[in-house]
Tab-separated table of C-alpha atoms in Angstrom:
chain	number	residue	atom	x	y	z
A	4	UNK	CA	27.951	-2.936	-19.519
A	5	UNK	CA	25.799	-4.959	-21.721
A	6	UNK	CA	25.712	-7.474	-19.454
A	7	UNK	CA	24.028	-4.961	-17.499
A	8	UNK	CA	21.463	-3.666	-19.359
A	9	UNK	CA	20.455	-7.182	-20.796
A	10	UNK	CA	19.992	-8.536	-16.981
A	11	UNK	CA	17.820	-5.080	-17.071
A	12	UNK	CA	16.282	-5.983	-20.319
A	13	UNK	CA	15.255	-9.508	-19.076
A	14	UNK	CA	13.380	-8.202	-15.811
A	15	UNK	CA	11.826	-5.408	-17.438
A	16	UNK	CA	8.176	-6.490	-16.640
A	17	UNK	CA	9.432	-6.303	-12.996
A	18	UNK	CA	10.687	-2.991	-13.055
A	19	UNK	CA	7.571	-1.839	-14.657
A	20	UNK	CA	5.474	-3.590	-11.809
A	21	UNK	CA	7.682	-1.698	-9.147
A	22	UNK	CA	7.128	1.621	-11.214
A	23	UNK	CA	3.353	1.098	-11.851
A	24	UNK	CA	3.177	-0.128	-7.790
A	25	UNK	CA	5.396	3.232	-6.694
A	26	UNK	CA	3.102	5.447	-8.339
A	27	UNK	CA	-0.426	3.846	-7.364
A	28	UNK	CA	1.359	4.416	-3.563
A	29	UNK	CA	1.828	7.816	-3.569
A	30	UNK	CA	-1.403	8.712	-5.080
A	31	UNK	CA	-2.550	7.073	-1.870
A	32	UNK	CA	-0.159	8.690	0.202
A	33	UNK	CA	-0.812	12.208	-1.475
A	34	UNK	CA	-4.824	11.524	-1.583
A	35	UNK	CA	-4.577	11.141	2.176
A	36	UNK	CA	-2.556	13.868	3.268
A	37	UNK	CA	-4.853	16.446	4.218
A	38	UNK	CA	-2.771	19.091	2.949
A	39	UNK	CA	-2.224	18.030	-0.183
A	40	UNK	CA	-4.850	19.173	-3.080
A	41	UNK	CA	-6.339	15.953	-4.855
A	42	UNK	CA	-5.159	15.766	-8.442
A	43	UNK	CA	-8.061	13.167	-9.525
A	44	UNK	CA	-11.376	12.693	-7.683
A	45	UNK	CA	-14.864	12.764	-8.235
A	46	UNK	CA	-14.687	16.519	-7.816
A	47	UNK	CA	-13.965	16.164	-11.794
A	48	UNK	CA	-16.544	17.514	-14.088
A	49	UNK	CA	-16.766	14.517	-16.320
A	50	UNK	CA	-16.952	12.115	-13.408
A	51	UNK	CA	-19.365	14.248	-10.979
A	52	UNK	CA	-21.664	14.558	-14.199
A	53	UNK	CA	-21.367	10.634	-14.360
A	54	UNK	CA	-22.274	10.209	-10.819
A	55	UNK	CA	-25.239	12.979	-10.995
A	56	UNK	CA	-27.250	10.787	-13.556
A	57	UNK	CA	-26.502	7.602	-11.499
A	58	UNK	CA	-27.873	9.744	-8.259
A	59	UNK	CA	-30.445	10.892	-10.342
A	60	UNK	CA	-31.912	7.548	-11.018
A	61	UNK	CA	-31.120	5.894	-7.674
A	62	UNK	CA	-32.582	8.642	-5.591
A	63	UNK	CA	-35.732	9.116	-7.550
A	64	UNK	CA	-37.366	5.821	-5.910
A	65	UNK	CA	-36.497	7.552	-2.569
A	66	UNK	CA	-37.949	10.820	-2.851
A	67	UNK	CA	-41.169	10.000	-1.080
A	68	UNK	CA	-38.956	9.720	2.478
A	69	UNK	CA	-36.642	12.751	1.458
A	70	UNK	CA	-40.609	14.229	1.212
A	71	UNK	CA	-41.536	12.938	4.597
A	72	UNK	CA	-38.493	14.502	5.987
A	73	UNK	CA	-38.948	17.338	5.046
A	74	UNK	CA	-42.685	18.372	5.902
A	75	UNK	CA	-40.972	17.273	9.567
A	76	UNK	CA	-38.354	19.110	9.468
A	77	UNK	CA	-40.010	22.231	8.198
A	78	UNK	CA	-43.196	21.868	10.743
A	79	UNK	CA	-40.301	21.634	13.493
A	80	UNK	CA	-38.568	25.138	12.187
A	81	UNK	CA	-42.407	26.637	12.209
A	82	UNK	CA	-43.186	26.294	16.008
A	83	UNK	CA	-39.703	27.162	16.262
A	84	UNK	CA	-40.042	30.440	14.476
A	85	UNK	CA	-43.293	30.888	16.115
A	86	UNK	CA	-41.353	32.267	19.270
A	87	UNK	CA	-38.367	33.683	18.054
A	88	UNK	CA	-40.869	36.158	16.202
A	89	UNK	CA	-41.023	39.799	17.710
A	90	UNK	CA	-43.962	41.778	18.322
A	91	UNK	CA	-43.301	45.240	17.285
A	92	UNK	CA	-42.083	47.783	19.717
A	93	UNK	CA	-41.190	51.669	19.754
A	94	UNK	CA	-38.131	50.791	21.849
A	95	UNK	CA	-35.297	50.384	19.376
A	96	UNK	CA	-33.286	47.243	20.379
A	97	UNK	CA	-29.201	47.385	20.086
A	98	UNK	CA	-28.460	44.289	18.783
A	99	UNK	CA	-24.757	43.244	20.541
A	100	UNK	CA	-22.523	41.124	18.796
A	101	UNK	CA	-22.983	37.793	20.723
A	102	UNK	CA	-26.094	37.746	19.296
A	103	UNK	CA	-25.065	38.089	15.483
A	104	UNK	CA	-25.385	35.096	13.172
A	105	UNK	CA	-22.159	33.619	13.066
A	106	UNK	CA	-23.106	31.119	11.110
A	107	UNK	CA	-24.586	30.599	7.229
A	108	UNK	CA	-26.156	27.857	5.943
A	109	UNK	CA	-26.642	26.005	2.463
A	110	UNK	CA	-28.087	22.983	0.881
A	111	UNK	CA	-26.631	20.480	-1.198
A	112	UNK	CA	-27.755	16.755	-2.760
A	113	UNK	CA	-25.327	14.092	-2.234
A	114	UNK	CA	-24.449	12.054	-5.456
A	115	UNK	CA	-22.317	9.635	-4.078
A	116	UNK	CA	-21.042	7.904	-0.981
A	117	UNK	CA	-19.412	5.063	0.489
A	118	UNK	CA	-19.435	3.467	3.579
A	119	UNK	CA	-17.688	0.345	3.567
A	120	UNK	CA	-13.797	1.613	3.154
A	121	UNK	CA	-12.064	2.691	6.238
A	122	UNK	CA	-11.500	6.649	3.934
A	123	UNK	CA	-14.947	7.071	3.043
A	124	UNK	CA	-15.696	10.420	1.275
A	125	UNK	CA	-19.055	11.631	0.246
A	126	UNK	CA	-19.559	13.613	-3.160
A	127	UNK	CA	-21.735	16.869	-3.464
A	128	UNK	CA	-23.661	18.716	-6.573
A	129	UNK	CA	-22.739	22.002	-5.710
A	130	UNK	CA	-18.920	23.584	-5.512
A	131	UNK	CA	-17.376	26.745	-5.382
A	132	UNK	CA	-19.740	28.624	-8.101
A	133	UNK	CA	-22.642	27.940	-5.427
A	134	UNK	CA	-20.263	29.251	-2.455
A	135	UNK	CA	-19.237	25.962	-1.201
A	136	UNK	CA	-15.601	26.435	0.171
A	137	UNK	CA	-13.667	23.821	1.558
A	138	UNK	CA	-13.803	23.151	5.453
A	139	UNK	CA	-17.299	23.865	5.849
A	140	UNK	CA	-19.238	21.609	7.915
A	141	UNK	CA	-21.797	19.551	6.301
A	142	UNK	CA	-25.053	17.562	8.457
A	143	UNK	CA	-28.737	16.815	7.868
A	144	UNK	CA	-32.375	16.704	10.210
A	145	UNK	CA	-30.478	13.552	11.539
A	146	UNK	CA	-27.337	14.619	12.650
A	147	UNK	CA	-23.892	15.362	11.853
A	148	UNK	CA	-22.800	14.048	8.172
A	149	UNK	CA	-19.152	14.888	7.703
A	150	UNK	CA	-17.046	17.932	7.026
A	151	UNK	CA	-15.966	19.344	3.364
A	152	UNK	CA	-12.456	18.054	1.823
A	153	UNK	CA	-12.100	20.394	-1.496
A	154	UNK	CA	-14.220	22.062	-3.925
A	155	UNK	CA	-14.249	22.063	-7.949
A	156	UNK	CA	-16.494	24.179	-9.880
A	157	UNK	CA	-19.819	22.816	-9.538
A	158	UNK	CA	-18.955	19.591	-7.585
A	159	UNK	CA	-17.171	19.006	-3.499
A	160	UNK	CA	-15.671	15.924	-2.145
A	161	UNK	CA	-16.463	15.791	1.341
A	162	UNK	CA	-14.997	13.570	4.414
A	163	UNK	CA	-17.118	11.679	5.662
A	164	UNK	CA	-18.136	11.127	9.601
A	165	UNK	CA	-17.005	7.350	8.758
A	166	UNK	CA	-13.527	8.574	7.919
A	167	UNK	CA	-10.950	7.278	10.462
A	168	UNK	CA	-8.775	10.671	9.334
A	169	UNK	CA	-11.797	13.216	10.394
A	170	UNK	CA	-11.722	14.501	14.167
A	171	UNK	CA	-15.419	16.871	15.124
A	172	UNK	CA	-15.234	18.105	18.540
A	173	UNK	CA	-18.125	16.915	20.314
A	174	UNK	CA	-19.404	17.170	23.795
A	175	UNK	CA	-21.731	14.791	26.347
A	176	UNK	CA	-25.124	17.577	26.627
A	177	UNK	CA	-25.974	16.597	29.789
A	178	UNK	CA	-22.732	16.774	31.339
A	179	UNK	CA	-20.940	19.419	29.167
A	180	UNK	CA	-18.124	17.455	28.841
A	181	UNK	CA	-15.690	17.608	25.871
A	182	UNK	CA	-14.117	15.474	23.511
A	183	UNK	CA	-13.123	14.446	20.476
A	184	UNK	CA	-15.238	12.139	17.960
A	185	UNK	CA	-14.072	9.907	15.428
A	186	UNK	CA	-14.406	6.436	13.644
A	187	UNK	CA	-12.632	3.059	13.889
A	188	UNK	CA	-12.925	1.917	10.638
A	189	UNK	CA	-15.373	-0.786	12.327
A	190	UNK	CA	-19.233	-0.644	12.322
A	191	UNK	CA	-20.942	2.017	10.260
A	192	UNK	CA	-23.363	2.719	12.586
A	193	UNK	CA	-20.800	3.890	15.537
A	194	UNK	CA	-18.093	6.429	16.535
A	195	UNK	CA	-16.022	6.296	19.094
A	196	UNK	CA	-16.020	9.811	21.643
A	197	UNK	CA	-12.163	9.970	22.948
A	198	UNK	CA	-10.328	12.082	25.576
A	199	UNK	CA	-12.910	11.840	27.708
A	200	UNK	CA	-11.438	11.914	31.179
A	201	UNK	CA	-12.363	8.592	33.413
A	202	UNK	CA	-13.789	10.699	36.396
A	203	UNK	CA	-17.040	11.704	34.042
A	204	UNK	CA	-20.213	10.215	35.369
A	205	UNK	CA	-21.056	9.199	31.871
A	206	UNK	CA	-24.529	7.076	31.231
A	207	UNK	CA	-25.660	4.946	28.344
A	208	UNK	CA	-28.048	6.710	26.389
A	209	UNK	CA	-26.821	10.070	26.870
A	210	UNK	CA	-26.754	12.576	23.791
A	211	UNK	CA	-23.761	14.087	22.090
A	212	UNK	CA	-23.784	16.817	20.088
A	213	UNK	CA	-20.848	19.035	18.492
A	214	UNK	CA	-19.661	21.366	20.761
A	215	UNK	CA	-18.985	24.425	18.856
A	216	UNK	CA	-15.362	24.528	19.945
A	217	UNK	CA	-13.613	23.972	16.620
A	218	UNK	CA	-15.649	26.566	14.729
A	219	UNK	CA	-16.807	24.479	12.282
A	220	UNK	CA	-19.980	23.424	13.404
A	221	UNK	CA	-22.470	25.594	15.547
A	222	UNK	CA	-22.814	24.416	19.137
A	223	UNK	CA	-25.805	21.822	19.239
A	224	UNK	CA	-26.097	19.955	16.178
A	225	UNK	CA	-27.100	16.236	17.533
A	226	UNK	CA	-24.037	13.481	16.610
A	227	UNK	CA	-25.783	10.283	18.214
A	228	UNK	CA	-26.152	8.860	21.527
A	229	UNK	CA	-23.899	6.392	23.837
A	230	UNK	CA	-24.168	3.425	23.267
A	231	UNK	CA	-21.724	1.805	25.390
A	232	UNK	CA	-19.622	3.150	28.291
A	233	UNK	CA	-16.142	1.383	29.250
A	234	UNK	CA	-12.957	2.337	30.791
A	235	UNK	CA	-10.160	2.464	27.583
A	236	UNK	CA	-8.113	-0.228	28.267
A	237	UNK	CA	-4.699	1.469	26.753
A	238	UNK	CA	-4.826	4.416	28.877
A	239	UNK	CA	-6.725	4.095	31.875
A	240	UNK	CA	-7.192	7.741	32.448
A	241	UNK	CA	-9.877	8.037	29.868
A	242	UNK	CA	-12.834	5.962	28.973
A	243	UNK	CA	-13.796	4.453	26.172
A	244	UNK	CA	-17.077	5.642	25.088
A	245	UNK	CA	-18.837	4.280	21.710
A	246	UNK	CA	-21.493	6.823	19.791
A	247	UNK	CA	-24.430	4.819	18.068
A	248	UNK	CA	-25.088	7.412	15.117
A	249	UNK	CA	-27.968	9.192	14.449
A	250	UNK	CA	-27.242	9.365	10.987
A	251	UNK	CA	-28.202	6.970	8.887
A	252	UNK	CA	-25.184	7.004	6.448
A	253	UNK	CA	-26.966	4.482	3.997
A	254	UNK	CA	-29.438	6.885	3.072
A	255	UNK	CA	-27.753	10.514	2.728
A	256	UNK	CA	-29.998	12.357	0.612
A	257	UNK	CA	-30.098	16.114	1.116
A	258	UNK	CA	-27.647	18.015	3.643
A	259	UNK	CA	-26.968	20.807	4.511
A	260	UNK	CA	-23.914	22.244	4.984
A	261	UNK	CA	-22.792	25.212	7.614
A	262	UNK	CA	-20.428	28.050	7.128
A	263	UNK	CA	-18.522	29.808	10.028
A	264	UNK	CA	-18.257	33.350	8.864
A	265	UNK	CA	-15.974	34.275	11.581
A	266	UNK	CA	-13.509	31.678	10.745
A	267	UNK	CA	-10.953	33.416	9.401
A	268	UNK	CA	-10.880	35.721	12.193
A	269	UNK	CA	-10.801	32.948	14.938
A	270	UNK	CA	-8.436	31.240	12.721
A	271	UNK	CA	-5.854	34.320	12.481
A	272	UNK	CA	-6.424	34.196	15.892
A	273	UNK	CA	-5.312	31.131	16.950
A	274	UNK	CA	-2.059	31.813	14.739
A	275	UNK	CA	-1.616	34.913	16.273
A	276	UNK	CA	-1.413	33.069	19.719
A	277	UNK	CA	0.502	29.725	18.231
A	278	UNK	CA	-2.511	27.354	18.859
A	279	UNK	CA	-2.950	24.514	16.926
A	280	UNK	CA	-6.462	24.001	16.011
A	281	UNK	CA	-7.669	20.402	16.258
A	282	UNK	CA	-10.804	20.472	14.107
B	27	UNK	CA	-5.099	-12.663	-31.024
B	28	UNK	CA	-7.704	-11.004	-33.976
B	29	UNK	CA	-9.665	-8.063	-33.807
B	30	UNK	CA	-12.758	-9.675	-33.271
B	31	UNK	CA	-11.673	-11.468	-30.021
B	32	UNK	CA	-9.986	-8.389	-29.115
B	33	UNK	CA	-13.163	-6.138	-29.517
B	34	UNK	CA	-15.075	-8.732	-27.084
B	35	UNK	CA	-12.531	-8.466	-24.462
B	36	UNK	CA	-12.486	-5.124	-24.467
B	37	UNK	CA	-16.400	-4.858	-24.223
B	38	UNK	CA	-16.610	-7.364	-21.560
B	39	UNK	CA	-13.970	-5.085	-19.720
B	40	UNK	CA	-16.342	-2.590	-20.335
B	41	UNK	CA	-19.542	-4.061	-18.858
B	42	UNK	CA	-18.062	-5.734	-16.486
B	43	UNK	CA	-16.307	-2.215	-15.085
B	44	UNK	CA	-19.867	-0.278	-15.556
B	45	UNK	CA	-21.397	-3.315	-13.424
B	46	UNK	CA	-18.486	-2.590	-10.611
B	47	UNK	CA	-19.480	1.202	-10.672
B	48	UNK	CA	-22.926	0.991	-10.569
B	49	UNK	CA	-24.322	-1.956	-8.576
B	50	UNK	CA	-20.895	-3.653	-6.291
B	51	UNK	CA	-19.816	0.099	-4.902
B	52	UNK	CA	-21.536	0.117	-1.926
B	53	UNK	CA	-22.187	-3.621	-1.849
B	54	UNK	CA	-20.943	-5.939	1.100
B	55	UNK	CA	-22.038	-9.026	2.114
B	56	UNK	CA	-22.588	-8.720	5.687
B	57	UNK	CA	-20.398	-5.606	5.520
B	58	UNK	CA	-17.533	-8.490	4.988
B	59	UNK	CA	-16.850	-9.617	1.584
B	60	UNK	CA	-16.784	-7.449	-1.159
B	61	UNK	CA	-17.421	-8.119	-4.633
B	62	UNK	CA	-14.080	-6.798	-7.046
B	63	UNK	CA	-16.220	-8.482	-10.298
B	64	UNK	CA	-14.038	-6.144	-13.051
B	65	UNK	CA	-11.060	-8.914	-12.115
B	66	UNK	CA	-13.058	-11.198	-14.231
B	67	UNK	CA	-11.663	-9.263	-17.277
B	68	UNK	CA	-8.183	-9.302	-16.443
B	69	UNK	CA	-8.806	-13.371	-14.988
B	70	UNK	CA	-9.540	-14.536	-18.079
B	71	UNK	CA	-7.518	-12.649	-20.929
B	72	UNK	CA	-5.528	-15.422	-22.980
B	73	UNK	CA	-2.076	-16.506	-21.929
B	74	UNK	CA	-0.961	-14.760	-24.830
B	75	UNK	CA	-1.105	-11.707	-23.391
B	76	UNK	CA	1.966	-10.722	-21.915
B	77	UNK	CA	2.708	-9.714	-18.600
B	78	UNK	CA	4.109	-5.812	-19.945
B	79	UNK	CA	0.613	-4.882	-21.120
B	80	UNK	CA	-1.684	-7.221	-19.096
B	81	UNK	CA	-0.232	-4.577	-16.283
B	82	UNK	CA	-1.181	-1.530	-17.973
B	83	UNK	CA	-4.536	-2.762	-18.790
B	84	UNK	CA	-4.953	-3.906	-14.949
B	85	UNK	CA	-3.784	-0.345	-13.913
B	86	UNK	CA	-5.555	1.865	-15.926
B	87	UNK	CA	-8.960	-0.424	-15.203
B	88	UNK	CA	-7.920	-0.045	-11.048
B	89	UNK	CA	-7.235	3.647	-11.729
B	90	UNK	CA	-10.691	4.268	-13.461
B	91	UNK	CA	-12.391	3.022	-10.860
B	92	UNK	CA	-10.224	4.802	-7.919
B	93	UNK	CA	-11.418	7.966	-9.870
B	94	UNK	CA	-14.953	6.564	-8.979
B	95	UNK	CA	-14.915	5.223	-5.495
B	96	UNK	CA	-13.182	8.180	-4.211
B	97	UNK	CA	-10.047	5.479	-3.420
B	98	UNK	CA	-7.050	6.794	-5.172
B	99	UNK	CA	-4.510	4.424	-5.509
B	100	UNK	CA	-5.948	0.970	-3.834
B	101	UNK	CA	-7.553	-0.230	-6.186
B	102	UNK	CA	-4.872	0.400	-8.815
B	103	UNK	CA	-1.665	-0.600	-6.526
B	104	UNK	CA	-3.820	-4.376	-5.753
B	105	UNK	CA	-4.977	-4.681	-9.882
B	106	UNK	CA	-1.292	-3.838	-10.657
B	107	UNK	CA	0.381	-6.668	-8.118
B	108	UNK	CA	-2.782	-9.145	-9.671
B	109	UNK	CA	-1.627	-8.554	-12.807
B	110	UNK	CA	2.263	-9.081	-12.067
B	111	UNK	CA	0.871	-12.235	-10.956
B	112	UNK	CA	-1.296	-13.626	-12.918
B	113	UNK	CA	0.798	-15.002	-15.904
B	114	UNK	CA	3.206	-16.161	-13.396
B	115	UNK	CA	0.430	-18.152	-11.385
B	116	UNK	CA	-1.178	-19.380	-14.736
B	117	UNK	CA	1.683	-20.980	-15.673
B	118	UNK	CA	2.990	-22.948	-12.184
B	119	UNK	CA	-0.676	-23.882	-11.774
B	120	UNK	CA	-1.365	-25.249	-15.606
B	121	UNK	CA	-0.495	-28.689	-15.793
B	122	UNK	CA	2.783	-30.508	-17.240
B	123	UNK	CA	3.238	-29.017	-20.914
B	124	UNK	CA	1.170	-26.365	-20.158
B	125	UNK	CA	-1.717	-24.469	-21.915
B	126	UNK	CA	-2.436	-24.544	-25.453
B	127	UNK	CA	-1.157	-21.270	-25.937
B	128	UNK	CA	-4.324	-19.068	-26.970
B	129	UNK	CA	-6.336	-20.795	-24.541
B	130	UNK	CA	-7.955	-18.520	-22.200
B	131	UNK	CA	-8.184	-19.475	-18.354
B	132	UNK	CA	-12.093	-19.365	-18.198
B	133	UNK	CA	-14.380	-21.516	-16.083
B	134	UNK	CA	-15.616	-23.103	-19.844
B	135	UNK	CA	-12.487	-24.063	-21.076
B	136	UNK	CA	-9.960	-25.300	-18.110
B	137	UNK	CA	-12.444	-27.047	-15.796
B	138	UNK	CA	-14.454	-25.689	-12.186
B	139	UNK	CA	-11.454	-27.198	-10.018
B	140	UNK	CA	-8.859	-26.130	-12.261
B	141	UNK	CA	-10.312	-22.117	-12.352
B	142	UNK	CA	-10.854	-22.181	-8.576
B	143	UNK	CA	-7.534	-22.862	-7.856
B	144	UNK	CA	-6.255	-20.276	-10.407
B	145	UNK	CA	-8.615	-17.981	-9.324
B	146	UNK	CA	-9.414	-18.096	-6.067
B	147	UNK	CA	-5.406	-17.879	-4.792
B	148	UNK	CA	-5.322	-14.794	-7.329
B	149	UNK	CA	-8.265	-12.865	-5.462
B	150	UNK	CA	-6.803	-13.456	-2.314
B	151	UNK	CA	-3.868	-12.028	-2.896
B	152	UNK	CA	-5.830	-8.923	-4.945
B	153	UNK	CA	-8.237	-8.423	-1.627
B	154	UNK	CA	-5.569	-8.929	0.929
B	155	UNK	CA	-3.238	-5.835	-1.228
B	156	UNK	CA	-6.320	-4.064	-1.138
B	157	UNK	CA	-7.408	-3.974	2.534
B	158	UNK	CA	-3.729	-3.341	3.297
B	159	UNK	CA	-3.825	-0.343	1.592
B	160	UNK	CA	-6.931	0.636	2.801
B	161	UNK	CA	-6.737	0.007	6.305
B	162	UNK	CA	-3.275	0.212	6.960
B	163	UNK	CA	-2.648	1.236	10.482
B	164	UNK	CA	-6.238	1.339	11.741
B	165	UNK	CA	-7.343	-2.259	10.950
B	166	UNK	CA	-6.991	-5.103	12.910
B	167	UNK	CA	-4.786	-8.405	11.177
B	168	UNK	CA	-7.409	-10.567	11.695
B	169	UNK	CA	-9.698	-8.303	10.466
B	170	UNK	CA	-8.234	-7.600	7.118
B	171	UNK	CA	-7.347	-11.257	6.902
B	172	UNK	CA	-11.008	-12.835	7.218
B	173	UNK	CA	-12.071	-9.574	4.836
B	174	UNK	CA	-9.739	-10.432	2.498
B	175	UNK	CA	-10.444	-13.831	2.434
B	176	UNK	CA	-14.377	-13.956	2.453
B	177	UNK	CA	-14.213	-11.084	-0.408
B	178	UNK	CA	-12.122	-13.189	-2.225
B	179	UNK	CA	-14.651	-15.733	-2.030
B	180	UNK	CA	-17.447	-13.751	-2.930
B	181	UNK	CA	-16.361	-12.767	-5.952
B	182	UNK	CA	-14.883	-16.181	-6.767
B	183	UNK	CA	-18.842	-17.068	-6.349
B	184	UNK	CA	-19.803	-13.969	-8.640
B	185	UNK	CA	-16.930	-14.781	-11.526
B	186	UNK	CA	-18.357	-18.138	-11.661
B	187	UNK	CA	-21.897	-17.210	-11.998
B	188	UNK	CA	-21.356	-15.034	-14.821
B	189	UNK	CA	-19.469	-17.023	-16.685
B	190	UNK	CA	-21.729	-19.943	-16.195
B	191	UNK	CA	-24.655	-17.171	-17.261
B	192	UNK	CA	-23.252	-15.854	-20.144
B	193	UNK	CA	-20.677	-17.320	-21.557
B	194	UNK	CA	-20.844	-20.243	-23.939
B	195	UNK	CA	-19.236	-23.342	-23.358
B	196	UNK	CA	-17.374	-23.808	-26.460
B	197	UNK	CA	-15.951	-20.337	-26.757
B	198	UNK	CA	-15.128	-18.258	-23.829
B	199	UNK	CA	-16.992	-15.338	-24.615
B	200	UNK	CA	-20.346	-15.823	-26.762
């Protein structure tokens, strides 16, 4: 017996290696399980507050474009809301339900983000005392930004689009055709669009944009364009089609992010009917 | 080890883990080779050090900055196996008789060819634990080989600049 427990004694720095090395493992394994609520991340008051003042300085020198952007953006919505408005009539119109807003929107500031890790998760200022609620789909005037993971009082942790665990259903606008996008873990400027089937006529160049199938984002919101159109070479039934982004993930600034407020309902739904959602 | 040697490691931990934070998180050489600079701290802590709490400092530094990058768990699994390593590497690479036993395995006091092949072996082995965790399943061998081994590099290039910056020759850390 104490031959035992001095052989134990004598490779003691060992068995606190495999200890320390077992637990840095399963905080992996339980950070990546989608399921499974993060016990540390930069959700965490003290660090978000850390990461605000680094944001804080870093974005400051960038403001002028975030400016730019804007004035765009908001000029766009203008001409936009220029013919949506009404002129006023005696008839009283009934307003049916497929034309309710199903959707709401907020607006958030991104404090920190990575791109070069194949699980890259973007960090937001605002959390659940500003509504944010996990699952919520997040994008800016460029396109599609990412979807969010879980929310902490006045900070969310977000997946981002360049997060090889993150599926968006997206669809080819010319062609209506859906699919399914999501990263490599290569280039940060491309996505690959799978489950595309090879009989689709696609072209280089053509635009994809979500297609409001997984009731997370609204139908429309632009994700990039083809950049390269091949037949997938480990199942020929489906091609391999490669999305240059129109996001430019190197400079997230401001997003937005979009609420389905008929989610739970579609969601009970599926249950109801023993679907499995693919979001 | 005294208190004031032990107050300048811990300071240069310090910096060196604010520098990893703020300026090498999103930085990547050609989107290739990363920089993992906060090693420096644990690369150069004396020999006397044992390898017990040379692990727990190289854990709690990799989770800190897990919390940070939004990694949880690669950083700290690669900085734990570095550290398991480390002494053991030290002493099959010092030569016959060994090192004077508070010496500390810095670019100013073992030599340039000595350090890089202390270091640079180290790295590697801290990169390649550290893409393998991160890209487990999705990556491509090849690919997390020739990341692993050009980050390695890079930050063998960025070790050696700061300690040829700022520390003294005479003493390891001025």
């Amino acid at each position: 017996m104490l031959r035992i427990f001095q052989f134990l004694y004598q490779i003691r720095s060992f068995l606190l290696f495999a200890l320390l090395e077992f637990l840095a493992v399963w905080m992996i394994v339980s950070n990546n399980s989608p399921q499974g609520a993060a016990l540390f991340n930069t959700s965490n008051k003290l660090i978000g507050d850390a990461l605000q003042k680094q944001a804080d300085v870093v974005q400051f020198f960038s403001l002028a474009d975030a400016n730019v952007e804007l004035i765009s953006e908001n000029a766009l919505l203008r001409q936009q809301l220029l013919g949506l408005q009404v002129t006023p009539d005696s008839l009283p119109l009934a307003i049916d339900s497929t034309l309710k807003a199903n959707f709401e929107f907020k607006g958030a500031r991104v404090i920190a983000n990575s791109l070069r890790f194949s699980q890259n998760y973007l960090t937001l200022n605002k959390g659940a005392e500003d509504g944010i609620k996990p699952g919520m789909g997040i994008f800016n005037s460029q396109g599609v930004v990412g979807r969010v993971k879980s929310v902490s009082e006045n900070y969310a942790v977000a997946f981002s689009m360049l997060n090889t665990g993150l599926l968006i259903s997206a669809k080819i606008k010319s062609l209506d055709v859906f699919g399914s996008v999501q990263w490599d873990g290569g280039n940060a400027s491309e996505v690959q669009l799978l489950y595309v089937p090879r009989h689709v006529k696609a072209n280089k160049g053509d635009t994809i944009i979500t297609s409001g199938f997984n009731a997370v984002f609204p139908e429309g919101i632009l994700i990039g364009q083809l950049s390269k159109v091949e037949v997938n070479k480990k199942d020929p039934n489906y091609l391999a089609l490669t999305i240059k982004l129109s996001t430019d993930f190197s400079k997230l600034t401001y997003v937005y992010l979009v609420e389905n407020i008929q989610f739970q309902e579609i969601d009970s739904l599926y249950r109801q009917s023993d679907l499995t959602n693919e979001y | 080890m005294n208190i004031r040697n032990m107050i300048s490691y811990s300071l240069l931990i310090l910096v060196l883990g604010l520098v990893q934070i703020l300026f090498l998180k999103n930085l990547a050489v050609f989107g290739h080779a990363f920089g993992f600079l906060y090693l420096l701290g644990v690369l150069i802590l004396p020999s006397t050090i044992r390898t017990i709490p040379l692990m727990l400092i190289a854990f709690c530094l990799g989770f800190v900055l897990d919390i940070f990058f939004e990694t949880i768990g690669m950083h700290t699994a690669a900085a734990t196996l570095f550290a398991f390593l480390k002494p053991i590497w030290l002493k099959a690479a010092s030569p016959t008789g060994g090192f004077d036993e508070a010496e500390e395995p810095s670019l100013g006091q073992i030599g340039f060819g000595r350090y890089i092949s202390y270091a640079f072996p180290l790295l590697f082995v801290y990169s390649l634990a550290f893409f393998v965790a991160d890209q487990l399943g999705t990556g491509r061998f090849f690919g997390i080989l020739s990341k692993s081994f050009f980050s390695a590099l890079f930050t063998l290039l960025l070790t050696l600049v700061v300690q040829l910056l700022f520390f003294s020759r005479k003493r390891g850390i001025s």
